[in-house]
Amino acid sequence: MPLPQKGSELRVKIGGAAGLGIKAAGQTLARAFVNAGLEVFDLTEYPSLIRGGHNTYTLRVSPRPISSHVETVDVLIAFDRQTVDKHLDEVIDGGAVIFDPEVTSTDGWLPSNRIRPVPVPLKKFAKEAGGPIMANTVALGAALGLVHFPLDTLAESIAAQFAHKAEEITEQNIAAATVGHGYVSKMAGDFWMKVEGLPDAPRRVLVDGNEAVGLGALAAGIGFYAAYPMTPASSLLHFMAAHERDAGVVVKHTEDELAAMNMVAGAAFTGARSMCATSGGGFALMTEAFGMAGVSESAVVVGVFTRPGPATGMPTWTEQSDLRYVIHAGQGEFPRVVLAPGDQTDAFDLSWKAFNLADQLQTPVIILGDSYLSDNRQSVPYFDLDAVMVDRGKLVAEGDVADHPDALGEDGDYLRYKVADDGVSLRVLPGVKGATQLINSYEHDEYGWGQNGEIAAERTAQNEKRMRKLQLARKLVPPPAVFGADVAEADVAVLFFGTTKGPVLEAMRWLEPDGVKVAAMQVVTVWPFPADDVREFLGAAKRTVIVEGNYTGQLQGLVREQCLVDVDDTLHRYDGRPFSPEMVYAKLKEVADNG
């Protein structure tokens, strides 16, 4: 098994019924480890139900950088018997199961020579501390006691978690964690795993992908955010609403997705940097207005965070099956840019860059993510705020339009859609003296008059003007990112986009001890497609693989279409679950061995 050596990192899974605060408890534990200087990555899985069902939270902790979850766990915290039945096989040999014997039956799985049972009266201790709802906090303390980890950083994390509540709540939860820690510490003397903090490690920030997108948008100076809640984009609406007053952002919970898209286009017209976000189903409802943003050349940013489809599909699970959809969405032809972040750092960087691209190109820009990015947290270095630049492109925000004669027609009137070599006209905001603004969803002439848009020469000129933006976009968009060995010297080259980045990079680290050299390319800008870079990368490789989370091979199809080449092998996943590094490792090893 290519996993890191036993004991070199800690993997904990918490499972139980919805409503037990499993995710909140897990994130409290994650924050404790980050505060101790360790790296963490978490994975939350829950069914697509309004209420109820089996929930899990998996936390991976390591003293070295990590970039994904893994398939096995060292410690399973089972709040019910169903957790044992579903996840006992994931516990490694010698691992432990923490459970409440008053709640979880031991019939059929204990005694065991393979795992160590850790019975803890979770409910009893929780009641003594203040209430049965704190059974999860008792369990967190027990988990730390099992791995000989001090309680102080968990106490700090609990204090942060309940900072907005009465002090008594914090005290009760710390008391619950303390009793769990002390109880298990006494019985864990010979347990093989010991986790230690790294007090001198650089400080890290623990964020999920939606928070990273939100922070990137705030760094870019967003002025308006509108959305209708839809999993997994909903938490971005919550994030923006929580910070609207401090950041000076107008946040609107709209009546539906179409309204959100229309409002965002309207806000962009006034000069506000504006954004909406949804999932694939919501984007389908937005598409009419998305096309209007295209023909009106509105500088909008749209987050599309995908989940398995079609239709409602599997709302709380993940997939990368909307790649082709976002590239082609909308009637007719108009340019757009599609950026695909692979992790939280990408999400921050590409978000503020998306606003610049929208302004520079005066066209919609899509941030394409998925549930694996939106829902899960990772410890990452502090985001580089010094790198953030604001570029509003060809924009006149005040003054007199007469001072810009190049933007005027022979009659002296402002030409909002003046034909330009690069496809981008000077944009003048409402309120600039002397400029009449004509904006609608019709084809139009240079002034914006819709009745003239049906004239063949006007239609051709405006259509070609807009489409020339793709040529400019190719000079502005982020290029592909490359990792690992030089592609000419690598045993295998792997191509991917989006959140397969984490599992791929993790698998590459595991392959190093095997002597397998891997070169990797992440397609960061999926549209316009970086055909020259991809063609050169694949052309220099000995063996090639594409890894993507869909059935039809949408990235592979783009490579065929745009580069006129194919790859030697593929790895697809479309069951709603993210790739694991174990899966990627096995595929890359197989391809390399057979090369």
PDB file of C-alpha atoms in Angstrom, residues 373-592:
ATOM      1  CA  LEU A 373     -13.733  22.337  -3.389  1.00  0.00           C
ATOM      2  CA  SER A 374     -16.750  24.139  -1.919  1.00  0.00           C
ATOM      3  CA  ASP A 375     -17.409  21.960   1.131  1.00  0.00           C
ATOM      4  CA  ASN A 376     -14.024  20.815   2.354  1.00  0.00           C
ATOM      5  CA  ARG A 377     -11.409  22.654   4.370  1.00  0.00           C
ATOM      6  CA  GLN A 378      -7.662  22.642   4.007  1.00  0.00           C
ATOM      7  CA  SER A 379      -4.866  24.386   5.870  1.00  0.00           C
ATOM      8  CA  VAL A 380      -3.040  26.658   3.445  1.00  0.00           C
ATOM      9  CA  PRO A 381      -0.476  29.473   3.693  1.00  0.00           C
ATOM     10  CA  TYR A 382      -1.909  32.928   4.192  1.00  0.00           C
ATOM     11  CA  PHE A 383      -3.228  34.257   0.898  1.00  0.00           C
ATOM     12  CA  ASP A 384      -0.850  36.619  -0.873  1.00  0.00           C
ATOM     13  CA  LEU A 385      -2.638  39.955  -0.628  1.00  0.00           C
ATOM     14  CA  ASP A 386       0.432  41.798  -1.954  1.00  0.00           C
ATOM     15  CA  ALA A 387      -0.080  40.059  -5.299  1.00  0.00           C
ATOM     16  CA  VAL A 388      -3.651  41.319  -5.674  1.00  0.00           C
ATOM     17  CA  MET A 389      -4.015  43.989  -8.342  1.00  0.00           C
ATOM     18  CA  VAL A 390      -7.161  45.720  -9.509  1.00  0.00           C
ATOM     19  CA  ASP A 391      -7.390  46.386 -13.257  1.00  0.00           C
ATOM     20  CA  ARG A 392     -10.698  47.865 -14.427  1.00  0.00           C
ATOM     21  CA  GLY A 393      -9.691  47.807 -18.101  1.00  0.00           C
ATOM     22  CA  LYS A 394     -11.029  50.428 -20.502  1.00  0.00           C
ATOM     23  CA  LEU A 395     -13.251  52.246 -18.031  1.00  0.00           C
ATOM     24  CA  VAL A 396     -14.193  55.894 -17.598  1.00  0.00           C
ATOM     25  CA  ALA A 397     -15.888  56.371 -14.252  1.00  0.00           C
ATOM     26  CA  GLU A 398     -16.256  60.164 -14.118  1.00  0.00           C
ATOM     27  CA  GLY A 399     -15.741  63.403 -16.052  1.00  0.00           C
ATOM     28  CA  ASP A 400     -16.929  64.297 -19.549  1.00  0.00           C
ATOM     29  CA  VAL A 401     -17.106  61.856 -22.421  1.00  0.00           C
ATOM     30  CA  ALA A 402     -15.945  64.674 -24.732  1.00  0.00           C
ATOM     31  CA  ASP A 403     -12.486  64.152 -23.237  1.00  0.00           C
ATOM     32  CA  HIS A 404     -12.408  60.768 -24.990  1.00  0.00           C
ATOM     33  CA  PRO A 405     -12.868  61.555 -28.688  1.00  0.00           C
ATOM     34  CA  ASP A 406     -11.848  58.040 -29.746  1.00  0.00           C
ATOM     35  CA  ALA A 407     -15.058  56.752 -28.160  1.00  0.00           C
ATOM     36  CA  LEU A 408     -17.302  59.136 -30.107  1.00  0.00           C
ATOM     37  CA  GLY A 409     -19.000  58.804 -33.483  1.00  0.00           C
ATOM     38  CA  GLU A 410     -18.865  61.364 -36.293  1.00  0.00           C
ATOM     39  CA  ASP A 411     -21.908  63.039 -34.736  1.00  0.00           C
ATOM     40  CA  GLY A 412     -20.114  63.414 -31.409  1.00  0.00           C
ATOM     41  CA  ASP A 413     -22.275  60.846 -29.590  1.00  0.00           C
ATOM     42  CA  TYR A 414     -20.821  58.111 -27.406  1.00  0.00           C
ATOM     43  CA  LEU A 415     -20.364  54.704 -29.092  1.00  0.00           C
ATOM     44  CA  ARG A 416     -20.734  52.104 -26.327  1.00  0.00           C
ATOM     45  CA  TYR A 417     -19.972  49.304 -28.784  1.00  0.00           C
ATOM     46  CA  LYS A 418     -17.462  50.989 -31.030  1.00  0.00           C
ATOM     47  CA  VAL A 419     -15.687  48.397 -33.137  1.00  0.00           C
ATOM     48  CA  ALA A 420     -12.153  47.937 -31.797  1.00  0.00           C
ATOM     49  CA  ASP A 421      -9.248  45.851 -33.009  1.00  0.00           C
ATOM     50  CA  ASP A 422      -9.078  43.935 -29.727  1.00  0.00           C
ATOM     51  CA  GLY A 423     -12.861  43.726 -29.425  1.00  0.00           C
ATOM     52  CA  VAL A 424     -13.030  45.897 -26.304  1.00  0.00           C
ATOM     53  CA  SER A 425     -14.721  49.317 -26.488  1.00  0.00           C
ATOM     54  CA  LEU A 426     -14.236  52.156 -24.023  1.00  0.00           C
ATOM     55  CA  ARG A 427     -16.789  51.671 -21.247  1.00  0.00           C
ATOM     56  CA  VAL A 428     -18.301  54.794 -19.735  1.00  0.00           C
ATOM     57  CA  LEU A 429     -20.295  54.591 -16.526  1.00  0.00           C
ATOM     58  CA  PRO A 430     -23.682  56.211 -16.017  1.00  0.00           C
ATOM     59  CA  GLY A 431     -23.201  59.746 -14.769  1.00  0.00           C
ATOM     60  CA  VAL A 432     -20.284  60.609 -17.016  1.00  0.00           C
ATOM     61  CA  LYS A 433     -21.285  63.876 -18.689  1.00  0.00           C
ATOM     62  CA  GLY A 434     -22.400  63.694 -22.290  1.00  0.00           C
ATOM     63  CA  ALA A 435     -22.674  59.888 -22.587  1.00  0.00           C
ATOM     64  CA  THR A 436     -25.990  58.303 -23.503  1.00  0.00           C
ATOM     65  CA  GLN A 437     -26.120  54.628 -22.513  1.00  0.00           C
ATOM     66  CA  LEU A 438     -28.114  52.136 -24.596  1.00  0.00           C
ATOM     67  CA  ILE A 439     -28.006  48.603 -23.152  1.00  0.00           C
ATOM     68  CA  ASN A 440     -30.363  45.708 -23.956  1.00  0.00           C
ATOM     69  CA  SER A 441     -30.409  42.041 -24.938  1.00  0.00           C
ATOM     70  CA  TYR A 442     -30.753  42.715 -28.687  1.00  0.00           C
ATOM     71  CA  GLU A 443     -28.092  42.727 -31.302  1.00  0.00           C
ATOM     72  CA  HIS A 444     -27.205  46.360 -31.861  1.00  0.00           C
ATOM     73  CA  ASP A 445     -25.057  48.856 -33.685  1.00  0.00           C
ATOM     74  CA  GLU A 446     -22.121  50.756 -32.217  1.00  0.00           C
ATOM     75  CA  TYR A 447     -24.452  53.107 -30.323  1.00  0.00           C
ATOM     76  CA  GLY A 448     -26.455  50.240 -28.872  1.00  0.00           C
ATOM     77  CA  TRP A 449     -29.590  50.758 -31.017  1.00  0.00           C
ATOM     78  CA  GLY A 450     -31.356  47.427 -31.324  1.00  0.00           C
ATOM     79  CA  GLN A 451     -33.293  48.258 -34.484  1.00  0.00           C
ATOM     80  CA  ASN A 452     -30.027  48.588 -36.386  1.00  0.00           C
ATOM     81  CA  GLY A 453     -28.656  45.297 -35.136  1.00  0.00           C
ATOM     82  CA  GLU A 454     -30.538  43.395 -37.834  1.00  0.00           C
ATOM     83  CA  ILE A 455     -28.611  45.166 -40.575  1.00  0.00           C
ATOM     84  CA  ALA A 456     -26.282  42.512 -41.960  1.00  0.00           C
ATOM     85  CA  ALA A 457     -23.141  44.652 -41.849  1.00  0.00           C
ATOM     86  CA  GLU A 458     -23.868  45.815 -38.269  1.00  0.00           C
ATOM     87  CA  ARG A 459     -24.521  42.272 -37.087  1.00  0.00           C
ATOM     88  CA  THR A 460     -21.331  41.010 -38.646  1.00  0.00           C
ATOM     89  CA  ALA A 461     -19.259  43.852 -37.246  1.00  0.00           C
ATOM     90  CA  GLN A 462     -20.580  43.445 -33.692  1.00  0.00           C
ATOM     91  CA  ASN A 463     -20.345  39.661 -33.730  1.00  0.00           C
ATOM     92  CA  GLU A 464     -16.753  39.721 -34.970  1.00  0.00           C
ATOM     93  CA  LYS A 465     -15.902  42.482 -32.493  1.00  0.00           C
ATOM     94  CA  ARG A 466     -17.096  40.399 -29.541  1.00  0.00           C
ATOM     95  CA  MET A 467     -15.446  37.201 -30.699  1.00  0.00           C
ATOM     96  CA  ARG A 468     -12.073  38.964 -31.132  1.00  0.00           C
ATOM     97  CA  LYS A 469     -11.988  39.159 -27.334  1.00  0.00           C
ATOM     98  CA  LEU A 470     -11.012  35.500 -27.270  1.00  0.00           C
ATOM     99  CA  GLN A 471      -7.747  36.410 -28.988  1.00  0.00           C
ATOM    100  CA  LEU A 472      -7.062  39.024 -26.324  1.00  0.00           C
ATOM    101  CA  ALA A 473      -8.148  36.618 -23.587  1.00  0.00           C
ATOM    102  CA  ARG A 474      -5.464  34.144 -24.599  1.00  0.00           C
ATOM    103  CA  LYS A 475      -2.868  36.783 -23.699  1.00  0.00           C
ATOM    104  CA  LEU A 476      -4.447  37.607 -20.326  1.00  0.00           C
ATOM    105  CA  VAL A 477      -5.679  34.348 -18.782  1.00  0.00           C
ATOM    106  CA  PRO A 478      -3.639  32.248 -16.331  1.00  0.00           C
ATOM    107  CA  PRO A 479      -1.584  29.592 -18.158  1.00  0.00           C
ATOM    108  CA  PRO A 480      -1.572  25.887 -17.257  1.00  0.00           C
ATOM    109  CA  ALA A 481       0.360  24.920 -14.127  1.00  0.00           C
ATOM    110  CA  VAL A 482       2.966  22.182 -14.328  1.00  0.00           C
ATOM    111  CA  PHE A 483       4.212  19.953 -11.532  1.00  0.00           C
ATOM    112  CA  GLY A 484       6.734  17.170 -10.995  1.00  0.00           C
ATOM    113  CA  ALA A 485       9.372  15.898 -13.372  1.00  0.00           C
ATOM    114  CA  ASP A 486      10.311  17.397 -16.726  1.00  0.00           C
ATOM    115  CA  VAL A 487       7.798  15.928 -19.122  1.00  0.00           C
ATOM    116  CA  ALA A 488      10.495  14.651 -21.508  1.00  0.00           C
ATOM    117  CA  GLU A 489      12.114  12.657 -18.700  1.00  0.00           C
ATOM    118  CA  ALA A 490       8.928  11.453 -17.001  1.00  0.00           C
ATOM    119  CA  ASP A 491       7.682   7.859 -17.122  1.00  0.00           C
ATOM    120  CA  VAL A 492       4.124   9.119 -17.356  1.00  0.00           C
ATOM    121  CA  ALA A 493       2.454  12.498 -17.903  1.00  0.00           C
ATOM    122  CA  VAL A 494      -0.942  13.293 -16.393  1.00  0.00           C
ATOM    123  CA  LEU A 495      -3.392  16.013 -17.463  1.00  0.00           C
ATOM    124  CA  PHE A 496      -6.277  17.232 -15.294  1.00  0.00           C
ATOM    125  CA  PHE A 497      -8.415  20.235 -14.331  1.00  0.00           C
ATOM    126  CA  GLY A 498     -10.039  21.432 -11.128  1.00  0.00           C
ATOM    127  CA  THR A 499     -10.027  19.521  -7.877  1.00  0.00           C
ATOM    128  CA  THR A 500      -8.401  16.362  -9.154  1.00  0.00           C
ATOM    129  CA  LYS A 501      -5.279  18.430  -8.471  1.00  0.00           C
ATOM    130  CA  GLY A 502      -5.070  17.376  -4.810  1.00  0.00           C
ATOM    131  CA  PRO A 503      -5.314  13.594  -5.298  1.00  0.00           C
ATOM    132  CA  VAL A 504      -2.953  13.772  -8.302  1.00  0.00           C
ATOM    133  CA  LEU A 505      -0.273  15.700  -6.414  1.00  0.00           C
ATOM    134  CA  GLU A 506      -0.630  13.369  -3.431  1.00  0.00           C
ATOM    135  CA  ALA A 507      -0.278  10.282  -5.661  1.00  0.00           C
ATOM    136  CA  MET A 508       2.801  11.800  -7.292  1.00  0.00           C
ATOM    137  CA  ARG A 509       4.474  12.098  -3.882  1.00  0.00           C
ATOM    138  CA  TRP A 510       3.688   8.434  -3.175  1.00  0.00           C
ATOM    139  CA  LEU A 511       5.197   7.369  -6.498  1.00  0.00           C
ATOM    140  CA  GLU A 512       8.554   8.994  -5.794  1.00  0.00           C
ATOM    141  CA  PRO A 513       9.805   6.156  -3.523  1.00  0.00           C
ATOM    142  CA  ASP A 514       8.792   3.713  -6.269  1.00  0.00           C
ATOM    143  CA  GLY A 515      11.143   5.473  -8.676  1.00  0.00           C
ATOM    144  CA  VAL A 516       8.290   6.505 -10.976  1.00  0.00           C
ATOM    145  CA  LYS A 517       8.779   9.959 -12.495  1.00  0.00           C
ATOM    146  CA  VAL A 518       5.522  11.795 -13.134  1.00  0.00           C
ATOM    147  CA  ALA A 519       4.940  15.084 -14.939  1.00  0.00           C
ATOM    148  CA  ALA A 520       1.594  16.778 -14.409  1.00  0.00           C
ATOM    149  CA  MET A 521      -0.262  19.637 -16.099  1.00  0.00           C
ATOM    150  CA  GLN A 522      -3.270  21.380 -14.545  1.00  0.00           C
ATOM    151  CA  VAL A 523      -5.473  23.141 -17.103  1.00  0.00           C
ATOM    152  CA  VAL A 524      -6.233  26.250 -15.038  1.00  0.00           C
ATOM    153  CA  THR A 525      -8.055  28.175 -17.777  1.00  0.00           C
ATOM    154  CA  VAL A 526     -10.322  25.649 -19.436  1.00  0.00           C
ATOM    155  CA  TRP A 527     -11.721  28.270 -21.853  1.00  0.00           C
ATOM    156  CA  PRO A 528     -10.276  29.575 -24.065  1.00  0.00           C
ATOM    157  CA  PHE A 529      -8.551  26.221 -24.130  1.00  0.00           C
ATOM    158  CA  PRO A 530      -4.729  26.394 -23.936  1.00  0.00           C
ATOM    159  CA  ALA A 531      -4.266  24.161 -26.961  1.00  0.00           C
ATOM    160  CA  ASP A 532      -0.639  25.048 -27.700  1.00  0.00           C
ATOM    161  CA  ASP A 533       0.523  24.351 -24.133  1.00  0.00           C
ATOM    162  CA  VAL A 534      -1.399  21.079 -23.865  1.00  0.00           C
ATOM    163  CA  ARG A 535      -0.286  19.870 -27.288  1.00  0.00           C
ATOM    164  CA  GLU A 536       3.369  20.559 -26.455  1.00  0.00           C
ATOM    165  CA  PHE A 537       3.067  18.838 -23.060  1.00  0.00           C
ATOM    166  CA  LEU A 538       1.403  15.699 -24.382  1.00  0.00           C
ATOM    167  CA  GLY A 539       3.634  15.596 -27.453  1.00  0.00           C
ATOM    168  CA  ALA A 540       6.773  15.464 -25.311  1.00  0.00           C
ATOM    169  CA  ALA A 541       5.493  12.670 -23.034  1.00  0.00           C
ATOM    170  CA  LYS A 542       6.252   8.949 -23.199  1.00  0.00           C
ATOM    171  CA  ARG A 543       2.899   7.836 -21.780  1.00  0.00           C
ATOM    172  CA  THR A 544      -0.125  10.063 -21.113  1.00  0.00           C
ATOM    173  CA  VAL A 545      -3.163   9.893 -18.839  1.00  0.00           C
ATOM    174  CA  ILE A 546      -6.154  12.209 -18.304  1.00  0.00           C
ATOM    175  CA  VAL A 547      -7.864  12.136 -14.904  1.00  0.00           C
ATOM    176  CA  GLU A 548     -11.331  13.714 -14.710  1.00  0.00           C
ATOM    177  CA  GLY A 549     -14.542  13.304 -12.736  1.00  0.00           C
ATOM    178  CA  ASN A 550     -17.103  12.561 -15.426  1.00  0.00           C
ATOM    179  CA  TYR A 551     -18.272   9.635 -17.611  1.00  0.00           C
ATOM    180  CA  THR A 552     -17.803  10.964 -21.128  1.00  0.00           C
ATOM    181  CA  GLY A 553     -14.275  12.300 -20.874  1.00  0.00           C
ATOM    182  CA  GLN A 554     -15.060  15.964 -21.412  1.00  0.00           C
ATOM    183  CA  LEU A 555     -11.484  17.178 -20.965  1.00  0.00           C
ATOM    184  CA  GLN A 556     -10.276  14.367 -23.187  1.00  0.00           C
ATOM    185  CA  GLY A 557     -12.775  15.489 -25.822  1.00  0.00           C
ATOM    186  CA  LEU A 558     -11.497  19.050 -25.647  1.00  0.00           C
ATOM    187  CA  VAL A 559      -7.948  17.790 -26.118  1.00  0.00           C
ATOM    188  CA  ARG A 560      -9.010  15.873 -29.225  1.00  0.00           C
ATOM    189  CA  GLU A 561     -10.967  18.832 -30.569  1.00  0.00           C
ATOM    190  CA  GLN A 562      -8.496  21.592 -29.795  1.00  0.00           C
ATOM    191  CA  CYS A 563      -5.156  19.765 -30.068  1.00  0.00           C
ATOM    192  CA  LEU A 564      -5.959  16.952 -32.540  1.00  0.00           C
ATOM    193  CA  VAL A 565      -4.262  14.442 -30.249  1.00  0.00           C
ATOM    194  CA  ASP A 566      -5.420  11.727 -27.880  1.00  0.00           C
ATOM    195  CA  VAL A 567      -3.973  10.246 -24.722  1.00  0.00           C
ATOM    196  CA  ASP A 568      -2.870   6.696 -23.953  1.00  0.00           C
ATOM    197  CA  ASP A 569      -5.133   6.146 -20.980  1.00  0.00           C
ATOM    198  CA  THR A 570      -7.836   7.733 -18.836  1.00  0.00           C
ATOM    199  CA  LEU A 571      -9.177   7.564 -15.313  1.00  0.00           C
ATOM    200  CA  HIS A 572     -12.796   8.604 -14.796  1.00  0.00           C
ATOM    201  CA  ARG A 573     -14.996   8.716 -11.701  1.00  0.00           C
ATOM    202  CA  TYR A 574     -18.701   9.618 -11.702  1.00  0.00           C
ATOM    203  CA  ASP A 575     -20.238   7.990  -8.600  1.00  0.00           C
ATOM    204  CA  GLY A 576     -20.492  11.262  -6.702  1.00  0.00           C
ATOM    205  CA  ARG A 577     -17.261  10.723  -4.787  1.00  0.00           C
ATOM    206  CA  PRO A 578     -13.988  12.583  -5.296  1.00  0.00           C
ATOM    207  CA  PHE A 579     -10.891  10.867  -6.587  1.00  0.00           C
ATOM    208  CA  SER A 580      -8.665   9.477  -3.863  1.00  0.00           C
ATOM    209  CA  PRO A 581      -4.871   9.455  -4.168  1.00  0.00           C
ATOM    210  CA  GLU A 582      -5.033   5.673  -3.881  1.00  0.00           C
ATOM    211  CA  MET A 583      -7.026   5.502  -7.138  1.00  0.00           C
ATOM    212  CA  VAL A 584      -4.721   7.899  -8.965  1.00  0.00           C
ATOM    213  CA  TYR A 585      -1.615   6.164  -7.645  1.00  0.00           C
ATOM    214  CA  ALA A 586      -2.804   2.791  -8.923  1.00  0.00           C
ATOM    215  CA  LYS A 587      -3.600   4.138 -12.401  1.00  0.00           C
ATOM    216  CA  LEU A 588      -0.337   6.066 -12.825  1.00  0.00           C
ATOM    217  CA  LYS A 589       1.689   3.089 -11.556  1.00  0.00           C
ATOM    218  CA  GLU A 590      -0.115   0.774 -13.966  1.00  0.00           C
ATOM    219  CA  VAL A 591       0.525   3.067 -16.932  1.00  0.00           C
ATOM    220  CA  ALA A 592       4.161   3.568 -15.989  1.00  0.00           C
TER     221      ALA A 592
END
